[in-house]
Amino acid sequence: MEELALLCANMDVNNNGMVSFDELLQGYDELPEFQRLMDVMDIKREDMETVFHVLDSDDSQEVSYLEFCQNLGAFFRRDPVIMQS
């Protein structure tokens, strides 16, 4: 998930180590590598809000991209369909 961490860092417009929902959508729209990685995990643009709100457990409107990567990485490792991709 190192690639995802680098992509999240690129999405972090204000360089605060956190990604807002707007930054996440902008990354999905503007970074083909991020969109491809989300597609591999079967996460579509319309799913991003749900994913974000699950990760934003404290309702701060931002998620540490480290936490984002760790949680998506865990999902990626557990899903047998993704593992066969």
PDB file of C-alpha atoms in Angstrom:
ATOM      1  CA  MET A   1       0.000   0.000   0.000  1.00  0.00           C
ATOM      2  CA  GLU A   2       3.035   2.247  -0.309  1.00  0.00           C
ATOM      3  CA  GLU A   3       1.691   3.456  -3.650  1.00  0.00           C
ATOM      4  CA  LEU A   4      -1.590   4.477  -1.989  1.00  0.00           C
ATOM      5  CA  ALA A   5       0.267   6.367   0.753  1.00  0.00           C
ATOM      6  CA  LEU A   6       2.182   8.360  -1.868  1.00  0.00           C
ATOM      7  CA  LEU A   7      -1.018   9.125  -3.751  1.00  0.00           C
ATOM      8  CA  CYS A   8      -2.714  10.278  -0.535  1.00  0.00           C
ATOM      9  CA  ALA A   9       0.240  12.539   0.200  1.00  0.00           C
ATOM     10  CA  ASN A  10      -0.201  14.041  -3.269  1.00  0.00           C
ATOM     11  CA  MET A  11      -3.895  14.646  -2.538  1.00  0.00           C
ATOM     12  CA  ASP A  12      -3.097  16.394   0.744  1.00  0.00           C
ATOM     13  CA  VAL A  13      -3.309  19.922  -0.669  1.00  0.00           C
ATOM     14  CA  ASN A  14      -2.575  21.722   2.607  1.00  0.00           C
ATOM     15  CA  ASN A  15       0.134  19.225   3.668  1.00  0.00           C
ATOM     16  CA  ASN A  16      -1.355  18.592   7.105  1.00  0.00           C
ATOM     17  CA  GLY A  17      -1.087  14.789   6.956  1.00  0.00           C
ATOM     18  CA  MET A  18      -4.846  14.534   6.607  1.00  0.00           C
ATOM     19  CA  VAL A  19      -7.176  14.129   3.646  1.00  0.00           C
ATOM     20  CA  SER A  20     -10.560  15.827   3.552  1.00  0.00           C
ATOM     21  CA  PHE A  21     -13.472  14.442   1.599  1.00  0.00           C
ATOM     22  CA  ASP A  22     -13.022  17.184  -1.019  1.00  0.00           C
ATOM     23  CA  GLU A  23      -9.323  16.323  -1.381  1.00  0.00           C
ATOM     24  CA  LEU A  24     -10.243  12.664  -1.746  1.00  0.00           C
ATOM     25  CA  LEU A  25     -12.750  13.361  -4.526  1.00  0.00           C
ATOM     26  CA  GLN A  26     -10.332  15.712  -6.245  1.00  0.00           C
ATOM     27  CA  GLY A  27      -7.699  12.988  -6.120  1.00  0.00           C
ATOM     28  CA  TYR A  28     -10.143  10.472  -7.565  1.00  0.00           C
ATOM     29  CA  ASP A  29     -11.001  12.876 -10.388  1.00  0.00           C
ATOM     30  CA  GLU A  30      -7.481  14.108 -11.140  1.00  0.00           C
ATOM     31  CA  LEU A  31      -5.103  11.252 -10.314  1.00  0.00           C
ATOM     32  CA  PRO A  32      -5.583   8.327 -12.715  1.00  0.00           C
ATOM     33  CA  GLU A  33      -3.337   6.148 -10.540  1.00  0.00           C
ATOM     34  CA  PHE A  34      -5.591   6.687  -7.514  1.00  0.00           C
ATOM     35  CA  GLN A  35      -8.714   5.964  -9.540  1.00  0.00           C
ATOM     36  CA  ARG A  36      -7.115   2.787 -10.918  1.00  0.00           C
ATOM     37  CA  LEU A  37      -6.202   1.620  -7.417  1.00  0.00           C
ATOM     38  CA  MET A  38      -9.745   2.295  -6.185  1.00  0.00           C
ATOM     39  CA  ASP A  39     -11.126   0.413  -9.192  1.00  0.00           C
ATOM     40  CA  VAL A  40      -8.956  -2.594  -8.328  1.00  0.00           C
ATOM     41  CA  MET A  41     -10.576  -2.548  -4.883  1.00  0.00           C
ATOM     42  CA  ASP A  42     -14.001  -2.124  -6.526  1.00  0.00           C
ATOM     43  CA  ILE A  43     -14.439   1.293  -4.912  1.00  0.00           C
ATOM     44  CA  LYS A  44     -16.243   3.660  -7.261  1.00  0.00           C
ATOM     45  CA  ARG A  45     -16.505   7.437  -7.017  1.00  0.00           C
ATOM     46  CA  GLU A  46     -20.010   7.156  -5.579  1.00  0.00           C
ATOM     47  CA  ASP A  47     -18.628   4.880  -2.818  1.00  0.00           C
ATOM     48  CA  MET A  48     -16.019   7.399  -1.695  1.00  0.00           C
ATOM     49  CA  GLU A  49     -18.385   9.273   0.636  1.00  0.00           C
ATOM     50  CA  THR A  50     -19.331   6.084   2.481  1.00  0.00           C
ATOM     51  CA  VAL A  51     -15.709   4.967   2.736  1.00  0.00           C
ATOM     52  CA  PHE A  52     -14.660   8.398   3.978  1.00  0.00           C
ATOM     53  CA  HIS A  53     -17.361   8.596   6.653  1.00  0.00           C
ATOM     54  CA  VAL A  54     -16.542   5.122   7.950  1.00  0.00           C
ATOM     55  CA  LEU A  55     -12.895   6.156   8.320  1.00  0.00           C
ATOM     56  CA  ASP A  56     -13.772   9.560   9.806  1.00  0.00           C
ATOM     57  CA  SER A  57     -14.963   8.046  13.086  1.00  0.00           C
ATOM     58  CA  ASP A  58     -14.484  11.299  15.038  1.00  0.00           C
ATOM     59  CA  ASP A  59     -16.392  13.446  12.486  1.00  0.00           C
ATOM     60  CA  SER A  60     -13.410  15.771  12.100  1.00  0.00           C
ATOM     61  CA  GLN A  61     -14.044  15.994   8.340  1.00  0.00           C
ATOM     62  CA  GLU A  62     -10.475  14.768   7.762  1.00  0.00           C
ATOM     63  CA  VAL A  63      -8.797  11.380   7.831  1.00  0.00           C
ATOM     64  CA  SER A  64      -5.131  10.689   8.357  1.00  0.00           C
ATOM     65  CA  TYR A  65      -3.907   9.300   5.079  1.00  0.00           C
ATOM     66  CA  LEU A  66      -1.876   6.809   7.031  1.00  0.00           C
ATOM     67  CA  GLU A  67      -5.090   5.520   8.630  1.00  0.00           C
ATOM     68  CA  PHE A  68      -6.837   5.623   5.257  1.00  0.00           C
ATOM     69  CA  CYS A  69      -4.096   3.486   3.726  1.00  0.00           C
ATOM     70  CA  GLN A  70      -4.002   1.032   6.621  1.00  0.00           C
ATOM     71  CA  ASN A  71      -7.759   0.488   6.585  1.00  0.00           C
ATOM     72  CA  LEU A  72      -7.997   0.137   2.816  1.00  0.00           C
ATOM     73  CA  GLY A  73      -4.967  -2.127   2.886  1.00  0.00           C
ATOM     74  CA  ALA A  74      -6.708  -4.378   5.417  1.00  0.00           C
ATOM     75  CA  PHE A  75      -9.798  -4.478   3.189  1.00  0.00           C
ATOM     76  CA  PHE A  76      -7.616  -5.319   0.183  1.00  0.00           C
ATOM     77  CA  ARG A  77      -5.912  -8.198   2.005  1.00  0.00           C
ATOM     78  CA  ARG A  78      -9.159  -9.701   3.341  1.00  0.00           C
ATOM     79  CA  ASP A  79     -11.233  -9.633   0.137  1.00  0.00           C
ATOM     80  CA  PRO A  80     -10.631 -12.901  -1.775  1.00  0.00           C
ATOM     81  CA  VAL A  81     -12.010 -11.488  -5.044  1.00  0.00           C
ATOM     82  CA  ILE A  82      -9.546  -8.605  -4.930  1.00  0.00           C
ATOM     83  CA  MET A  83      -6.692 -10.913  -4.038  1.00  0.00           C
ATOM     84  CA  GLN A  84      -7.317 -12.844  -7.275  1.00  0.00           C
ATOM     85  CA  SER A  85      -7.260  -9.666  -9.407  1.00  0.00           C
TER      86      SER A  85
END
